[in-house]
Amino acid sequence: MIAPELLRTPAQGKSSDFYTIATLGSHSALQILKGAHDEGFHTLAIANRETERLYRSFAFVDEVIGIDNYGEFMDLVPELESRKIIIVPHGSFVAYLSLDDHKKMSIPYFGNKAVLDHEASRELQRQWLTRAGLTVPRQFRTAAEIDRPVIVKLYGAQGGKGYLFVRNANDFEQRAGQLARQNYILQEYIIGVPAYIHYFYSPLTGKLEIMSMDRRYETNVDSLGRIPATAQQNMEIEPSYVVVGNSPLVLRESMLAEAYRMGEDVVRVSQEICGPKGLFGAFCIETIITSEAKFFVMEISARIVAGTNPFIDGSPYSYLNYSEPMSTGRRIAREIKNALLSNNLHAVLDDSGIV
Ligand code: AMP
Ligand code: AMP
């Protein structure tokens, strides 16, 4: 049994006695570290030279390690391994570490790394989602098959950067030169409202929670409606999908049951394809909802997403489950704390990180 005294803030003991929750200084680090602090953990941000000062400016960040760039993170692993550290991963781990390094990193890690392969491969991800009964946009193998507007998605693109909207097969032929030597997929363009649904699945209780929802604010696609279509005609504006922020969303309540069902089925299938632990902790299903109120699923993210950041103080949904502010970051720390207090830490860590 782990004594509750191990979950103290530095003022009450020396830092080697208690667990530290650590993450890269970017993406949703503020939310993760605030949540960890509120649950009584010591907190550590690994920041780069540009962001170091920002993370030091917050009182709930107990410690900051500065590195020149995130590529140097792997050099820190031996030092971090020698301490009682638990890493909470977010989008920057996927963006700045290679899949191999991500898997190799042997620091205790919140989440199941076996899910990474199914998430990183667009094909495996598609199989996972369809097996869970989710509807995914059509995919075209060749330009000749294109019979409707498509979005061209570059492999490894971050935050929608470099995506192209293409009207039809002809349009694609004319612009294919722009894509020379790059890997991409051709996906049916779904016309509807994007909604990103944030979930938390607890391996300790077996319960799924909807934590919050967001819509992304993307430049320039979200501003095109501000210029009348007639005025756009000779301007040759191409839509782009670069995310700059997120705003809160609540779903029409009659659609909530389907959102919950999608989350449950994605978790269930993950336990069939990624080993018994499956997907746990925070995840997000990225959808577009059409005028028939049908969810098309663009993607799944198997960890906390930055769209949870508007809810550091909790969301309307987390308020229904908790009588205190409960961000996704805090919910993660609460799960780790509950696991520690019930002497079951391995249940919330990747198996390669069992301490
Ligand atoms: P960053 O550390 O801001 O470069 O982000 C790391 C990864 O997370 C990139 O792939 C970003 O596109 C993605 N990301 C960062 N912030 C957001 C956001 N507010 N909404 C959605 N995705 C984001
Ligand atoms: P993703 O990289 O899949 O998160 O997509 C980035 C953005 O591109 C989304 O937030 C949407 O605005 C847009 N997008 C992606 N896939 C589609 C699609 N199939 N139909 C319409 N818009 C899409």
Coordinates of C-alpha atoms and ligand atoms in Angstrom, one line a residue:
M1 CA 0.0 0.0 0.0
I2 CA 1.4 3.4 -1.0
A3 CA 1.0 5.9 1.8
P4 CA -1.0 9.0 1.0
E5 CA 2.0 11.0 2.4
L6 CA 3.8 10.2 -0.9
L7 CA 1.4 12.7 -2.6
R8 CA 2.7 15.8 -1.0
T9 CA 3.7 19.2 -2.3
P10 CA 7.4 20.1 -1.9
A11 CA 6.7 22.4 1.0
Q12 CA 5.8 19.4 3.0
G13 CA 8.7 17.1 2.3
K14 CA 11.8 16.5 0.1
S15 CA 11.1 15.9 -3.5
S16 CA 12.7 12.5 -3.7
D17 CA 9.9 11.1 -1.4
F18 CA 7.0 11.6 -3.7
Y19 CA 5.8 11.0 -7.2
T20 CA 6.4 13.6 -9.9
I21 CA 4.1 14.0 -12.8
A22 CA 6.1 15.2 -15.8
T23 CA 5.4 16.3 -19.4
L24 CA 6.8 18.3 -22.2
G25 CA 6.2 22.1 -21.9
S26 CA 3.7 22.5 -24.8
H27 CA 0.2 21.6 -26.0
S28 CA -1.8 20.8 -22.8
A29 CA 1.1 20.9 -20.3
L30 CA -0.4 23.7 -18.2
Q31 CA -3.7 21.8 -17.7
I32 CA -1.9 18.5 -17.0
L33 CA 0.5 20.0 -14.4
K34 CA -2.2 22.1 -12.8
G35 CA -4.3 19.0 -12.4
A36 CA -1.4 17.0 -11.0
H37 CA -0.7 19.8 -8.5
D38 CA -4.3 19.9 -7.4
E39 CA -4.2 16.2 -6.8
G40 CA -1.1 16.6 -4.6
F41 CA 1.8 15.6 -7.0
H42 CA 5.1 17.3 -7.5
T43 CA 5.1 18.6 -11.1
L44 CA 7.9 18.9 -13.7
A45 CA 7.8 20.6 -17.2
I46 CA 10.5 19.8 -19.7
A47 CA 10.6 23.0 -21.8
N48 CA 12.7 24.4 -24.5
R49 CA 14.5 27.7 -24.4
E50 CA 11.6 29.7 -25.7
T51 CA 9.0 28.3 -23.4
E52 CA 11.1 27.8 -20.2
R53 CA 10.3 31.2 -18.7
L54 CA 6.5 30.8 -19.3
Y55 CA 6.4 27.5 -17.4
R56 CA 8.6 28.9 -14.6
S57 CA 6.1 31.7 -14.2
F58 CA 3.3 29.4 -12.8
A59 CA 3.4 28.5 -9.1
F60 CA 1.9 25.0 -9.7
V61 CA 5.0 24.0 -11.8
D62 CA 7.4 22.9 -9.2
E63 CA 10.3 22.2 -11.5
V64 CA 11.4 23.1 -15.0
I65 CA 14.2 21.4 -17.0
G66 CA 15.2 23.4 -20.0
I67 CA 16.5 21.7 -23.2
D68 CA 17.6 23.3 -26.5
N69 CA 15.0 21.5 -28.5
Y70 CA 12.6 18.6 -28.0
G71 CA 14.8 16.3 -30.0
E72 CA 17.1 16.3 -26.9
F73 CA 14.4 14.8 -24.7
M74 CA 15.7 11.3 -25.2
D75 CA 19.1 12.3 -23.6
L76 CA 17.2 13.1 -20.4
V77 CA 15.6 9.7 -20.2
P78 CA 18.3 8.0 -17.9
E79 CA 18.0 10.9 -15.4
L80 CA 14.2 10.8 -15.4
E81 CA 14.2 7.1 -15.0
S82 CA 16.2 7.3 -11.8
R83 CA 13.5 9.3 -10.2
K84 CA 9.9 8.5 -9.2
I85 CA 8.5 10.1 -12.4
I86 CA 5.4 9.4 -14.3
I87 CA 5.1 10.8 -17.8
V88 CA 1.8 12.1 -19.0
P89 CA 2.0 12.2 -22.8
H90 CA 0.2 14.7 -25.1
G91 CA 0.3 15.7 -28.8
S92 CA 3.8 17.0 -28.7
F93 CA 5.2 13.6 -27.8
V94 CA 3.7 12.3 -31.1
A95 CA 4.7 15.4 -33.0
Y96 CA 8.3 15.8 -31.8
L97 CA 9.5 12.2 -30.9
S98 CA 9.7 9.4 -33.4
L99 CA 7.4 6.5 -33.0
D100 CA 10.5 4.4 -32.1
D101 CA 11.8 6.8 -29.5
H102 CA 8.3 7.2 -28.1
K103 CA 8.0 3.4 -27.6
K104 CA 11.6 3.0 -26.4
M105 CA 11.3 5.7 -23.7
S106 CA 11.2 3.6 -20.6
I107 CA 10.0 6.1 -18.0
P108 CA 6.7 5.0 -16.3
Y109 CA 4.1 6.2 -18.8
F110 CA 0.4 6.9 -18.4
G111 CA -1.4 5.0 -21.2
N112 CA -0.9 2.0 -23.3
K113 CA 1.9 2.3 -26.0
A114 CA 0.5 -0.7 -27.8
V115 CA -2.2 1.6 -29.1
L116 CA 0.4 3.8 -30.8
D117 CA 0.8 1.5 -33.8
H118 CA -3.0 1.4 -34.4
E119 CA -3.2 5.1 -34.2
A120 CA -0.1 6.0 -36.3
S121 CA -1.1 3.9 -39.3
R122 CA -4.1 5.4 -41.1
E123 CA -5.0 2.0 -42.4
L124 CA -5.0 0.2 -39.0
Q125 CA -6.8 3.2 -37.5
R126 CA -9.5 2.9 -40.1
Q127 CA -9.9 -0.8 -39.4
W128 CA -10.2 -0.1 -35.7
L129 CA -12.9 2.6 -36.1
T130 CA -15.0 0.6 -38.6
R131 CA -14.8 -2.5 -36.5
A132 CA -16.2 -0.4 -33.7
G133 CA -19.2 0.5 -35.9
L134 CA -18.1 4.1 -36.6
T135 CA -18.7 5.7 -40.0
V136 CA -15.5 6.9 -41.6
P137 CA -15.3 9.1 -44.7
R138 CA -14.8 7.3 -48.0
Q139 CA -11.2 6.9 -49.2
F140 CA -10.1 6.9 -52.8
R141 CA -7.1 4.9 -53.9
T142 CA -6.5 6.7 -57.2
A143 CA -7.3 10.0 -58.7
A144 CA -9.5 8.4 -61.3
E145 CA -11.9 7.2 -58.5
I146 CA -12.6 10.7 -57.3
D147 CA -16.3 11.4 -57.8
R148 CA -16.8 14.2 -55.2
P149 CA -14.9 16.8 -53.3
V150 CA -12.0 15.4 -51.4
I151 CA -9.5 16.5 -48.8
V152 CA -5.9 15.5 -49.5
K153 CA -4.2 14.7 -46.2
L154 CA -0.4 14.5 -46.1
Y155 CA 1.1 11.7 -44.0
G156 CA 2.5 13.0 -40.7
A157 CA 1.0 16.4 -41.3
Q158 CA 0.5 18.3 -38.0
G159 CA -2.6 20.2 -37.1
G160 CA -4.0 20.1 -40.6
K161 CA -0.9 21.8 -42.2
G162 CA -0.6 21.3 -45.9
Y163 CA -4.0 19.7 -46.4
L164 CA -5.6 20.5 -49.7
F165 CA -9.3 20.8 -50.6
V166 CA -9.9 19.4 -54.1
R167 CA -13.2 19.8 -55.9
N168 CA -13.1 16.9 -58.3
A169 CA -10.8 14.5 -60.3
N170 CA -9.9 17.3 -62.8
D171 CA -9.0 19.7 -60.1
F172 CA -6.8 17.0 -58.5
E173 CA -5.0 16.3 -61.8
Q174 CA -4.1 20.0 -62.1
R175 CA -2.7 20.3 -58.6
A176 CA -1.1 16.9 -58.2
G177 CA 2.3 18.6 -59.0
Q178 CA 2.1 20.3 -55.6
L179 CA 2.2 16.9 -53.9
A180 CA 5.2 15.5 -55.7
R181 CA 7.0 12.7 -53.7
Q182 CA 4.8 13.1 -50.7
N183 CA 2.6 10.4 -49.2
Y184 CA -1.0 11.4 -48.8
I185 CA -4.5 10.0 -48.7
L186 CA -7.6 11.1 -50.6
Q187 CA -10.5 11.4 -48.3
E188 CA -14.1 12.3 -49.0
Y189 CA -14.7 15.9 -47.9
I190 CA -17.6 15.8 -45.4
I191 CA -19.7 18.9 -45.3
G192 CA -20.9 19.4 -41.7
V193 CA -19.9 20.7 -38.3
P194 CA -16.6 19.5 -36.8
A195 CA -17.0 18.3 -33.2
Y196 CA -14.2 16.8 -31.1
I197 CA -15.4 14.6 -28.3
H198 CA -13.1 14.1 -25.3
Y199 CA -13.4 11.0 -23.3
F200 CA -11.8 9.3 -20.3
Y201 CA -11.9 5.6 -19.7
S202 CA -10.9 4.4 -16.3
P203 CA -9.2 1.0 -16.2
L204 CA -9.7 1.0 -12.4
T205 CA -13.5 1.3 -12.6
G206 CA -14.2 0.2 -16.1
K207 CA -16.3 3.3 -16.7
L208 CA -16.2 5.7 -19.6
E209 CA -16.8 9.4 -19.1
I210 CA -17.4 12.2 -21.6
M211 CA -15.2 14.9 -20.3
S212 CA -15.8 17.8 -22.7
M213 CA -16.1 18.8 -26.4
D214 CA -14.6 21.4 -28.6
R215 CA -14.6 22.8 -32.1
R216 CA -11.3 23.8 -33.5
Y217 CA -10.6 27.3 -34.9
E218 CA -8.7 26.7 -38.1
T219 CA -7.1 29.3 -40.4
N220 CA -8.2 30.1 -43.0
V221 CA -11.1 27.7 -43.5
D222 CA -13.1 29.2 -40.5
S223 CA -12.8 32.7 -41.8
L224 CA -13.9 32.1 -45.4
G225 CA -17.6 32.6 -44.5
R226 CA -16.7 36.2 -43.5
I227 CA -16.1 37.1 -47.2
P228 CA -19.2 36.7 -49.4
A229 CA -18.9 33.9 -52.0
T230 CA -19.4 36.4 -54.8
A231 CA -16.4 38.5 -53.6
Q232 CA -14.2 35.4 -53.3
Q233 CA -14.8 34.4 -56.9
N234 CA -11.7 36.0 -58.4
M235 CA -9.5 35.9 -55.3
E236 CA -8.3 32.3 -55.7
I237 CA -8.4 31.6 -52.0
E238 CA -7.5 28.0 -51.1
P239 CA -8.9 26.8 -47.8
S240 CA -6.3 25.7 -45.3
Y241 CA -6.8 23.8 -42.0
V242 CA -4.1 25.0 -39.6
V243 CA -5.4 24.9 -36.1
V244 CA -4.9 28.0 -34.0
G245 CA -7.2 27.4 -31.0
N246 CA -10.3 25.7 -29.7
S247 CA -13.7 26.8 -28.5
P248 CA -16.1 24.9 -26.1
L249 CA -19.0 23.0 -27.5
V250 CA -22.0 21.2 -26.0
L251 CA -23.8 18.7 -28.1
R252 CA -27.5 18.5 -28.7
E253 CA -28.5 16.1 -25.9
S254 CA -30.3 13.6 -28.2
M255 CA -26.9 13.1 -29.9
L256 CA -25.1 12.4 -26.7
A257 CA -26.1 8.7 -26.5
E258 CA -24.4 8.0 -29.9
A259 CA -21.3 9.9 -28.8
Y260 CA -21.1 7.8 -25.7
R261 CA -21.7 4.6 -27.7
M262 CA -18.9 5.5 -30.1
G263 CA -16.5 5.9 -27.1
E264 CA -17.5 2.6 -25.5
D265 CA -17.1 0.6 -28.8
V266 CA -13.8 2.2 -29.6
V267 CA -12.5 1.1 -26.1
R268 CA -14.0 -2.4 -26.5
V269 CA -12.4 -3.0 -29.9
S270 CA -9.1 -1.6 -28.6
Q271 CA -9.1 -4.4 -26.0
E272 CA -9.4 -6.9 -28.8
I273 CA -6.6 -5.5 -31.0
C274 CA -4.1 -3.9 -28.6
G275 CA -3.9 -6.5 -25.9
P276 CA -6.2 -6.7 -22.8
K277 CA -5.4 -3.3 -21.5
G278 CA -6.6 -1.7 -24.7
L279 CA -7.1 2.1 -24.9
F280 CA -7.4 3.8 -21.5
G281 CA -7.2 7.2 -20.0
A282 CA -7.9 10.3 -22.1
F283 CA -8.8 10.0 -25.8
C284 CA -10.6 12.0 -28.4
I285 CA -12.9 11.1 -31.4
E286 CA -12.7 13.7 -34.1
T287 CA -16.0 13.9 -36.0
I288 CA -17.9 15.9 -38.6
I289 CA -21.6 15.9 -38.1
T290 CA -23.7 16.2 -41.3
S291 CA -27.1 17.7 -41.8
E292 CA -28.6 14.3 -41.2
A293 CA -27.1 14.4 -37.7
K294 CA -24.7 11.6 -38.7
F295 CA -21.2 11.4 -37.1
F296 CA -18.4 10.8 -39.6
V297 CA -15.2 10.0 -37.8
M298 CA -12.0 11.6 -39.2
E299 CA -9.6 10.4 -36.6
I300 CA -9.0 9.2 -33.1
S301 CA -6.3 10.6 -30.7
A302 CA -5.3 8.1 -28.1
R303 CA -4.3 10.7 -25.4
I304 CA -5.3 14.1 -24.0
V305 CA -6.0 16.6 -26.9
A306 CA -5.4 20.3 -26.7
G307 CA -9.1 20.8 -27.3
T308 CA -9.6 20.1 -23.6
N309 CA -7.7 23.3 -22.7
P310 CA -10.8 25.5 -22.6
F311 CA -11.9 23.3 -19.6
I312 CA -9.2 23.7 -17.1
D313 CA -11.9 24.6 -14.6
G314 CA -14.1 21.8 -15.7
S315 CA -16.8 21.5 -18.4
P316 CA -20.6 21.2 -18.3
Y317 CA -20.1 17.4 -18.7
S318 CA -17.4 17.0 -16.0
Y319 CA -19.7 19.0 -13.7
L320 CA -22.3 16.3 -14.0
N321 CA -19.8 13.7 -12.7
Y322 CA -17.9 15.8 -10.2
S323 CA -18.8 18.4 -7.6
E324 CA -15.4 20.1 -8.1
P325 CA -13.5 21.5 -11.2
M326 CA -12.3 18.4 -13.1
S327 CA -10.2 19.0 -16.2
T328 CA -9.0 16.1 -18.3
G329 CA -5.5 16.8 -16.9
R330 CA -6.8 16.6 -13.4
R331 CA -8.8 13.5 -14.2
I332 CA -5.5 11.8 -15.3
A333 CA -3.8 12.8 -12.1
R334 CA -6.8 11.6 -10.1
E335 CA -6.6 8.2 -11.8
I336 CA -2.9 7.9 -11.1
K337 CA -3.6 8.8 -7.4
N338 CA -6.4 6.3 -7.1
A339 CA -4.1 3.6 -8.6
L340 CA -1.3 4.5 -6.2
L341 CA -3.7 4.5 -3.2
S342 CA -5.1 1.1 -4.1
N343 CA -1.6 -0.3 -4.8
N344 CA -2.5 -0.8 -8.5
L345 CA -0.2 1.6 -10.3
H346 CA 0.5 -0.9 -13.1
A347 CA -3.1 -0.7 -14.2
V348 CA -2.6 2.8 -15.4
L349 CA 0.9 2.6 -16.8
D350 CA 2.2 1.1 -20.1
D351 CA 3.5 -2.3 -19.3
S352 CA 7.0 -1.4 -20.4
G353 CA 7.0 1.2 -17.6
I354 CA 6.0 -0.9 -14.7
V355 CA 7.9 0.1 -11.6
Ligands
AMP1 P1 2.6 22.1 -30.5 O1 3.4 21.7 -29.3 O2 1.8 23.3 -30.2 O3 3.5 22.3 -31.7 O4 1.6 21.0 -30.8 C1 1.9 19.6 -30.9 C2 0.9 18.9 -31.7 O5 -0.4 19.1 -31.2 C3 0.8 19.4 -33.2 O6 0.6 18.3 -34.0 C4 -0.3 20.4 -33.2 O7 -0.9 20.5 -34.4 C5 -1.3 19.8 -32.1 N1 -2.0 20.8 -31.5 C6 -1.4 21.8 -30.7 N2 -2.3 22.7 -30.2 C7 -3.5 22.2 -30.7 C8 -4.8 22.7 -30.5 N3 -5.1 23.8 -29.8 N4 -5.9 22.0 -31.1 C9 -5.6 20.9 -31.8 N5 -4.3 20.4 -32.0 C10 -3.3 21.1 -31.5
AMP2 P1 -7.2 16.1 -38.9 O1 -5.7 16.2 -39.3 O2 -7.8 14.8 -39.4 O3 -7.5 16.4 -37.5 O4 -7.9 17.2 -39.8 C1 -7.6 18.6 -39.6 C2 -8.9 19.4 -40.1 O5 -9.1 19.2 -41.5 C3 -10.1 19.1 -39.4 O6 -10.3 19.8 -38.2 C4 -11.2 19.5 -40.4 O7 -11.4 20.9 -40.4 C5 -10.5 19.1 -41.7 N1 -10.9 17.8 -42.2 C6 -10.2 16.6 -42.0 N2 -10.8 15.6 -42.6 C7 -11.9 16.1 -43.2 C8 -13.0 15.5 -44.0 N3 -13.0 14.2 -44.3 N4 -14.0 16.3 -44.4 C9 -13.9 17.7 -44.1 N5 -13.0 18.3 -43.4 C10 -12.0 17.5 -42.9

